[in-house]
Amino acid sequence: MGYEYSADKKELSYSKPGESDDKKIIHEENKNSTLEYLDEQIRKIPLKEQLKVCKLERYVIQYKPYTMIESGMPIFDGRESKVFPVLDRASYCRGEGGISDGKTNVVFWLYDGSSQKKDAYLYVFPPLEEKTAVGNRETNMKCDYYMIDGKMKFTRNYGQSWFDGDITKEELDETLTFYHFPVALPIESIFLPTNKRLPIALFYGEEPKLKILPANSNEWKTVIIPHTTTHDFGRGITKRAIGFVSESFGYAALGTDWTMSTGESKRCYLTFDGGDTWTQKPLPLDCSTKTLIDLCMLNEEVGVVSLNDGQWENFPLIYVTRDGAENWKQIKLPYDDLGEGFYLIDIVSFKKVNGKYTLILGQENESVKQAVFTSENLTKGWKFLEIREEKIHTVG
C-alpha cells in the first residue's frame, strides 16, 4: 500500500491493500501519511536538478508508510536541513547527502521504476507525529518475530530494532518441517508479550523443547519439560501452547492429533520458577476425540482451555478451572450471537478487571477479527460483547 508518481503517465496512483491483506493487516490512520503533509515535503525535493545529474531515462517517485532504512545506508537527509543537495550517484553513495540511523521516517523513493530499486535515491523527512513513527505498526505487532535464512529474530518495539533468537538453522528447519508450515510458527506455540516484564517463550523441535528469554535478560535458556516425548504421549506432540502470567509463573499445554486407532492425549504443565521446573496437571476430556487448541491462565488458580470439538464445527469447546488446573468445568459461550459464517479458534487473552472476566477468542493467524465475551461469574452468565480487530503476526 502506498503512493506512486509516474513520470511517463504524469499521474499519482494509490495502491490499495489486497483482499487477503485486509484480513491480516489493520490499516489505521497515520498522520505521517496525510496527502497534505506528503505534498508539503515532496515539494522540497529539487527534482529537475537531481534528474539532470542522475540521468534517469524515466523516473518514479514512491512513498510507502512506516519506512525504515537500514542504519548506515546513504540518504538525502531532510530532517534538519531545509535544502537538499544535488548529487551524482557516486557522491550520494559516499553519504554526502546523509546517512540513515535506522529509524522510521517519511521517505520518498526516486528511481527508474524497476522492481529492484537498487539505484534508488532516498529522500528522508521528519515524521509529523514522531511518537507514532516507531517501527512499522501496520505490519508488526509490538512484540513480534520474523524468520529469514534459517535465523529467527525478535522485536519489542514494532520492528524498530531486532535481536537474535537462540535457535539454529537446523532446529528451525526441523520445527517448520514438523509443523508442515514453512513460514510461521503456530500462534499458540509462541508467547510474545507486550509487557517487557514477562518472558518471551516458544516451543521448537520435533520433540517439544522450550526456548525462554527471561524478562530483562539477553540470555535465552533451553528447557525440556519432563516426560513430554513422543514415546511418553504415544505419538507426535503436534499441539503446543505456552504463556506466562509473571516472571515466575507460567503455563504450557501439549497434545496430539486424534486417530481412530490410538485416540488422542493432552496434558497441562505449570511452572512457578520461570520455567526451570514444571508440574503436570490434567486437562479435560483426555483420551477422547477433543484435541487441544490453546491454554491461558489468568493466575495460579484460574485458567481456561479451548478444545476442538471433533465435529468440524466453527467454534471450540471452552473449559475453565479455579483450582490450578486440578479440575475443569465446561462453560457455554453465546456463539449464536456472532452471526453466520463466523468462526473462532485460539485464546487471545483472559483477564479479570473490576470483578468482570473478559475472554477474547481469535482466528489464529488467518484474520485480525476477534470476539470478546464477558461475565461476572467464571462458570456461567457469559455474554457476547463485540467483534474487534487486533494486530496479528503477518508473514513477509
Coordinates of C-alpha atoms in Angstrom, one line a residue:
M1 CA 0.0 0.0 0.0
G2 CA 1.3 3.5 -0.8
Y3 CA 1.5 6.4 -3.3
E4 CA 3.5 6.4 -6.6
Y5 CA 4.0 9.1 -9.2
S6 CA 4.8 8.0 -12.7
A7 CA 6.7 10.5 -14.9
D8 CA 5.6 8.6 -18.1
K9 CA 1.9 8.8 -17.2
K10 CA 2.1 12.1 -15.3
E11 CA -0.2 10.7 -12.6
L12 CA -0.3 10.0 -8.9
S13 CA -1.5 6.5 -8.1
Y14 CA -2.5 4.9 -4.8
S15 CA -2.2 1.1 -4.3
K16 CA -4.9 -0.3 -2.1
P17 CA -4.3 -3.3 0.2
G18 CA -5.2 -6.6 -1.3
E19 CA -8.2 -8.5 -0.2
S20 CA -6.1 -11.1 1.6
D21 CA -4.2 -8.2 3.4
D22 CA -7.5 -6.8 4.7
K23 CA -8.0 -10.0 6.7
K24 CA -4.5 -9.9 8.3
I25 CA -3.5 -6.2 8.5
I26 CA -5.2 -3.3 10.3
H27 CA -4.9 -0.1 8.4
E28 CA -5.0 2.7 10.9
E29 CA -4.9 6.4 10.4
N30 CA -1.3 7.5 10.0
K31 CA -0.8 11.3 10.4
N32 CA 2.6 11.0 8.8
S33 CA 0.9 9.8 5.6
T34 CA -1.7 12.5 5.0
L35 CA -1.7 13.9 1.5
E36 CA -1.3 17.5 2.9
Y37 CA 1.9 16.6 4.7
L38 CA 3.3 14.5 1.9
D39 CA 2.6 17.3 -0.6
E40 CA 4.4 19.8 1.6
Q41 CA 7.5 17.5 1.8
I42 CA 7.7 16.4 -1.8
R43 CA 7.9 20.0 -3.0
K44 CA 11.2 20.4 -1.2
I45 CA 12.9 17.8 -3.5
P46 CA 15.0 19.5 -6.2
L47 CA 13.6 17.1 -8.8
K48 CA 14.6 18.8 -12.0
E49 CA 18.1 19.4 -10.9
Q50 CA 18.6 15.9 -9.5
L51 CA 17.2 14.3 -12.6
K52 CA 19.8 16.1 -14.7
V53 CA 22.6 14.8 -12.6
C54 CA 21.5 11.2 -12.0
K55 CA 20.4 10.9 -15.7
L56 CA 17.4 8.6 -15.2
E57 CA 15.7 7.8 -18.5
R58 CA 12.4 7.5 -16.7
Y59 CA 11.6 8.1 -13.1
V60 CA 9.1 7.1 -10.4
I61 CA 8.6 8.8 -7.0
Q62 CA 7.2 6.4 -4.5
Y63 CA 6.1 6.8 -0.9
K64 CA 5.2 3.9 1.5
P65 CA 4.3 4.4 5.2
Y66 CA 6.5 3.3 8.1
T67 CA 9.7 3.1 6.1
M68 CA 12.8 2.0 8.0
I69 CA 16.1 2.4 6.1
E70 CA 18.9 0.2 7.3
S71 CA 21.3 2.0 9.5
G72 CA 24.4 3.2 7.6
M73 CA 22.7 3.4 4.3
P74 CA 23.2 6.7 2.2
I75 CA 20.2 9.0 2.1
F76 CA 19.2 12.6 1.3
D77 CA 18.6 13.7 4.9
G78 CA 16.0 16.4 5.2
R79 CA 15.1 16.0 8.8
E80 CA 17.2 19.0 9.9
S81 CA 18.4 20.6 6.6
K82 CA 15.8 22.7 4.7
V83 CA 17.7 22.4 1.4
F84 CA 18.7 19.1 -0.3
P85 CA 22.0 18.9 -2.2
V86 CA 22.1 17.8 -5.8
L87 CA 24.5 14.8 -6.1
D88 CA 25.6 12.3 -8.7
R89 CA 25.4 8.6 -7.9
A90 CA 29.0 8.3 -6.6
S91 CA 28.6 11.3 -4.2
Y92 CA 25.3 10.1 -3.0
C93 CA 26.7 6.6 -2.2
R94 CA 29.5 8.2 -0.3
G95 CA 26.9 9.6 2.1
E96 CA 27.4 13.2 1.2
G97 CA 23.6 13.7 1.5
G98 CA 23.4 12.0 4.8
I99 CA 23.5 8.5 6.5
S100 CA 20.4 6.6 7.8
D101 CA 20.2 6.0 11.6
G102 CA 17.7 3.1 11.0
K103 CA 14.7 4.9 12.5
T104 CA 11.2 5.1 11.0
N105 CA 10.7 8.2 8.8
V106 CA 8.8 9.7 6.0
V107 CA 10.7 8.5 2.9
F108 CA 10.3 9.2 -0.8
W109 CA 12.0 6.8 -3.3
L110 CA 13.3 8.3 -6.6
Y111 CA 14.2 5.6 -9.0
D112 CA 13.7 4.3 -12.6
G113 CA 10.6 2.3 -11.9
S114 CA 12.3 -1.1 -11.9
S115 CA 11.3 -3.7 -9.3
Q116 CA 14.8 -3.9 -7.9
K117 CA 15.1 -0.2 -6.7
K118 CA 18.8 -0.9 -6.4
D119 CA 19.8 2.6 -7.6
A120 CA 17.1 4.5 -5.8
Y121 CA 17.7 7.9 -4.2
L122 CA 16.0 8.1 -0.8
Y123 CA 14.7 11.4 0.4
V124 CA 14.1 11.4 4.2
F125 CA 11.8 13.8 6.1
P126 CA 10.9 14.0 9.8
P127 CA 7.6 12.4 10.8
L128 CA 4.8 14.8 11.5
E129 CA 3.9 12.8 14.7
E130 CA 7.2 11.4 15.9
K131 CA 5.7 9.2 18.7
T132 CA 3.9 7.1 16.2
A133 CA 6.9 6.7 13.9
V134 CA 8.4 3.7 15.8
G135 CA 9.0 0.6 13.7
N136 CA 6.1 -0.5 11.5
R137 CA 2.9 -0.5 13.4
E138 CA 1.0 -1.7 10.4
T139 CA 2.7 -5.0 9.7
N140 CA 4.4 -5.7 13.1
M141 CA 2.9 -6.4 16.5
K142 CA 4.7 -4.6 19.3
C143 CA 6.4 -7.9 20.3
D144 CA 6.9 -9.9 17.1
Y145 CA 9.3 -12.1 15.2
Y146 CA 10.4 -13.0 11.7
M147 CA 12.4 -15.8 10.1
I148 CA 14.9 -15.4 7.3
D149 CA 17.8 -17.5 6.0
G150 CA 17.4 -20.0 8.9
K151 CA 17.5 -17.4 11.6
M152 CA 14.8 -16.1 13.9
K153 CA 14.7 -12.5 15.1
F154 CA 12.5 -10.8 17.7
T155 CA 11.4 -7.2 18.4
R156 CA 9.7 -5.5 21.3
N157 CA 9.2 -2.1 19.5
Y158 CA 7.2 -2.8 16.3
G159 CA 10.3 -3.8 14.4
Q160 CA 12.3 -0.7 15.1
S161 CA 15.1 -2.9 16.3
W162 CA 15.5 -6.7 16.3
F163 CA 17.5 -9.2 18.4
D164 CA 18.5 -12.8 17.7
G165 CA 16.6 -15.8 18.9
D166 CA 18.7 -18.6 20.3
I167 CA 17.7 -21.2 17.7
T168 CA 19.9 -22.7 15.0
K169 CA 19.0 -23.2 11.3
E170 CA 18.8 -26.9 11.8
E171 CA 16.5 -26.5 14.8
L172 CA 14.3 -24.0 13.0
D173 CA 14.1 -26.2 9.8
E174 CA 13.2 -29.3 11.9
T175 CA 10.4 -27.3 13.7
L176 CA 8.9 -25.9 10.5
T177 CA 9.0 -29.3 8.8
F178 CA 7.3 -30.9 11.8
Y179 CA 4.5 -28.3 11.7
H180 CA 4.2 -28.8 7.9
F181 CA 4.1 -25.0 7.6
P182 CA 7.3 -23.4 6.3
V183 CA 6.8 -19.7 7.0
A184 CA 5.5 -19.3 10.6
L185 CA 5.0 -21.0 14.0
P186 CA 1.6 -22.0 15.3
I187 CA 0.3 -19.0 17.2
E188 CA -0.3 -21.0 20.3
S189 CA 3.3 -22.3 20.4
I190 CA 4.9 -18.9 20.9
F191 CA 4.4 -16.3 23.6
L192 CA 5.1 -12.7 22.6
P193 CA 4.1 -10.4 25.4
T194 CA 3.8 -6.6 25.1
N195 CA 4.7 -6.4 28.8
K196 CA 8.5 -6.3 29.0
R197 CA 8.3 -7.8 32.5
L198 CA 7.2 -11.1 31.0
P199 CA 9.4 -13.7 29.3
I200 CA 9.3 -14.5 25.6
A201 CA 8.9 -18.2 25.0
L202 CA 8.4 -20.7 22.2
F203 CA 8.2 -24.4 21.6
Y204 CA 10.6 -25.8 18.9
G205 CA 11.8 -29.2 17.6
E206 CA 10.0 -32.4 16.7
E207 CA 10.3 -33.4 20.3
P208 CA 8.9 -30.3 22.1
K209 CA 11.6 -28.2 23.8
L210 CA 11.3 -24.6 25.1
K211 CA 13.3 -21.6 24.4
I212 CA 12.7 -18.9 27.1
L213 CA 14.1 -15.4 27.2
P214 CA 13.5 -14.2 30.8
A215 CA 12.4 -10.6 31.4
N216 CA 15.3 -8.1 31.5
S217 CA 17.8 -10.6 30.2
N218 CA 19.7 -11.2 27.0
E219 CA 20.4 -14.8 27.7
W220 CA 18.0 -17.5 26.3
K221 CA 17.6 -20.7 28.2
T222 CA 16.6 -24.1 26.8
V223 CA 14.1 -26.2 28.9
I224 CA 12.7 -29.7 28.4
I225 CA 9.6 -30.4 30.3
P226 CA 9.9 -33.9 31.8
H227 CA 8.0 -36.8 30.2
T228 CA 7.0 -34.9 27.1
T229 CA 8.5 -37.1 24.4
T230 CA 6.7 -38.9 21.5
H231 CA 7.2 -42.1 23.5
D232 CA 5.5 -40.6 26.5
F233 CA 2.5 -39.5 24.5
G234 CA 2.4 -42.5 22.2
R235 CA 2.6 -40.3 19.0
G236 CA 3.8 -36.9 17.8
I237 CA 3.1 -33.9 20.0
T238 CA 1.6 -31.6 17.4
K239 CA -0.5 -29.3 19.8
R240 CA 1.6 -26.9 21.8
A241 CA 0.7 -23.9 23.9
I242 CA 2.9 -21.7 26.1
G243 CA 2.5 -18.5 28.2
F244 CA 3.5 -16.6 31.3
V245 CA 1.5 -14.5 33.8
S246 CA 4.5 -13.2 35.7
E247 CA 8.3 -13.6 35.6
S248 CA 8.0 -16.8 37.6
F249 CA 4.5 -18.3 36.9
G250 CA 3.9 -19.8 33.5
Y251 CA 1.8 -22.5 31.9
A252 CA 2.1 -24.9 29.0
A253 CA -0.1 -27.5 27.3
L254 CA 0.8 -30.3 25.0
G255 CA -1.4 -32.6 23.0
T256 CA -1.5 -34.9 20.0
D257 CA -3.7 -35.3 16.9
W258 CA -6.6 -37.8 17.1
T259 CA -6.6 -41.1 15.2
M260 CA -9.2 -43.9 15.2
S261 CA -6.7 -46.5 16.4
T262 CA -4.9 -44.5 19.2
G263 CA -7.3 -41.6 20.1
E264 CA -5.5 -38.5 21.4
S265 CA -3.7 -37.3 24.5
K266 CA -3.2 -33.9 26.2
R267 CA -1.7 -32.6 29.4
C268 CA -1.1 -29.3 31.2
Y269 CA 2.0 -28.0 32.9
L270 CA 2.6 -25.2 35.4
T271 CA 5.9 -23.5 36.4
F272 CA 6.5 -21.3 39.4
D273 CA 10.2 -20.6 38.8
G274 CA 10.3 -19.1 35.4
G275 CA 10.3 -22.3 33.5
D276 CA 13.1 -24.2 35.3
T277 CA 10.7 -26.8 36.7
W278 CA 7.2 -27.9 35.7
T279 CA 4.3 -29.7 37.5
Q280 CA 2.0 -31.8 35.3
K281 CA -1.8 -31.3 35.6
P282 CA -4.8 -32.9 33.8
L283 CA -6.8 -31.4 31.0
P284 CA -10.5 -32.1 30.4
L285 CA -11.7 -34.9 28.0
D286 CA -8.3 -36.6 27.8
C287 CA -8.1 -39.6 25.5
S288 CA -11.3 -38.5 23.6
T289 CA -11.9 -37.0 20.2
K290 CA -11.5 -33.5 21.6
T291 CA -8.0 -32.3 20.7
L292 CA -6.1 -29.5 22.4
I293 CA -6.2 -26.0 20.8
D294 CA -5.0 -23.5 23.4
L295 CA -4.5 -22.7 27.1
C296 CA -4.4 -19.5 29.0
M297 CA -4.0 -19.0 32.8
L298 CA -5.3 -15.8 34.5
N299 CA -3.3 -16.5 37.6
E300 CA -2.0 -19.6 39.5
E301 CA -5.5 -20.8 40.2
V302 CA -7.9 -19.6 37.4
G303 CA -7.5 -20.5 33.7
V304 CA -9.2 -21.5 30.5
V305 CA -8.5 -24.2 27.9
S306 CA -10.0 -24.5 24.4
L307 CA -10.6 -27.8 22.6
N308 CA -11.5 -28.9 19.1
D309 CA -15.0 -30.4 19.4
G310 CA -14.1 -33.1 16.8
Q311 CA -17.2 -32.4 14.7
W312 CA -15.7 -29.8 12.3
E313 CA -17.6 -27.1 14.0
N314 CA -16.6 -23.4 13.8
F315 CA -16.2 -22.9 17.5
P316 CA -14.1 -24.5 20.2
L317 CA -15.2 -26.2 23.4
I318 CA -14.3 -24.0 26.4
Y319 CA -13.4 -25.3 29.9
V320 CA -12.3 -23.3 33.0
T321 CA -10.5 -24.1 36.2
R322 CA -10.4 -22.3 39.5
D323 CA -8.1 -24.6 41.4
G324 CA -4.9 -24.5 39.5
A325 CA -5.9 -27.0 36.7
E326 CA -6.9 -29.8 39.1
N327 CA -10.5 -29.7 37.9
W328 CA -12.2 -28.3 34.8
K329 CA -15.8 -27.2 34.1
Q330 CA -17.2 -26.5 30.7
I331 CA -18.8 -23.1 30.1
K332 CA -21.2 -22.1 27.3
L333 CA -20.4 -19.0 25.2
P334 CA -23.2 -17.4 23.1
Y335 CA -21.7 -18.3 19.7
D336 CA -25.0 -17.8 18.0
D337 CA -24.7 -14.1 18.6
L338 CA -21.7 -13.9 16.3
G339 CA -23.7 -14.3 13.1
E340 CA -23.5 -16.8 10.2
G341 CA -20.1 -17.7 8.8
F342 CA -18.0 -16.5 11.7
Y343 CA -15.5 -18.9 13.4
L344 CA -13.1 -18.9 16.3
I345 CA -10.1 -20.9 17.2
D346 CA -7.4 -19.7 19.7
I347 CA -7.5 -17.9 23.0
V348 CA -6.1 -14.3 22.6
S349 CA -6.4 -13.3 26.2
F350 CA -8.2 -14.0 29.5
K351 CA -8.4 -11.2 32.1
K352 CA -10.4 -10.1 35.2
V353 CA -10.8 -6.4 35.8
N354 CA -13.1 -4.8 38.4
G355 CA -14.8 -8.2 39.1
K356 CA -15.6 -8.9 35.5
Y357 CA -14.0 -11.7 33.4
T358 CA -13.1 -11.0 29.8
L359 CA -12.3 -13.8 27.4
I360 CA -11.1 -13.0 23.8
L361 CA -11.0 -15.6 21.1
G362 CA -9.4 -15.2 17.7
Q363 CA -8.9 -16.8 14.3
E364 CA -5.2 -17.6 14.8
N365 CA -3.0 -16.0 12.1
E366 CA -5.8 -16.2 9.5
S367 CA -7.6 -12.9 10.4
V368 CA -7.5 -9.9 12.7
K369 CA -11.1 -10.4 13.8
Q370 CA -11.6 -11.4 17.4
A371 CA -14.7 -12.0 19.6
V372 CA -15.0 -10.6 23.1
F373 CA -17.0 -12.3 25.8
T374 CA -17.6 -11.1 29.4
S375 CA -19.1 -12.5 32.6
E376 CA -19.1 -11.6 36.3
N377 CA -19.2 -15.4 37.1
L378 CA -16.4 -17.7 35.8
T379 CA -18.7 -20.7 35.1
K380 CA -21.9 -19.1 33.9
G381 CA -23.6 -15.9 32.5
W382 CA -21.2 -15.3 29.7
K383 CA -22.3 -12.6 27.2
F384 CA -21.0 -11.6 23.8
L385 CA -19.7 -8.1 23.9
E386 CA -18.3 -7.2 20.5
I387 CA -16.2 -8.2 17.5
R388 CA -12.9 -6.3 17.4
E389 CA -9.8 -6.2 15.2
E390 CA -6.3 -6.5 16.6
K391 CA -2.9 -6.9 15.1
I392 CA -1.6 -10.4 14.4
H393 CA 1.7 -11.9 13.2
T394 CA 2.0 -11.4 9.4
V395 CA 4.4 -13.2 7.1
G396 CA 6.5 -11.2 4.7

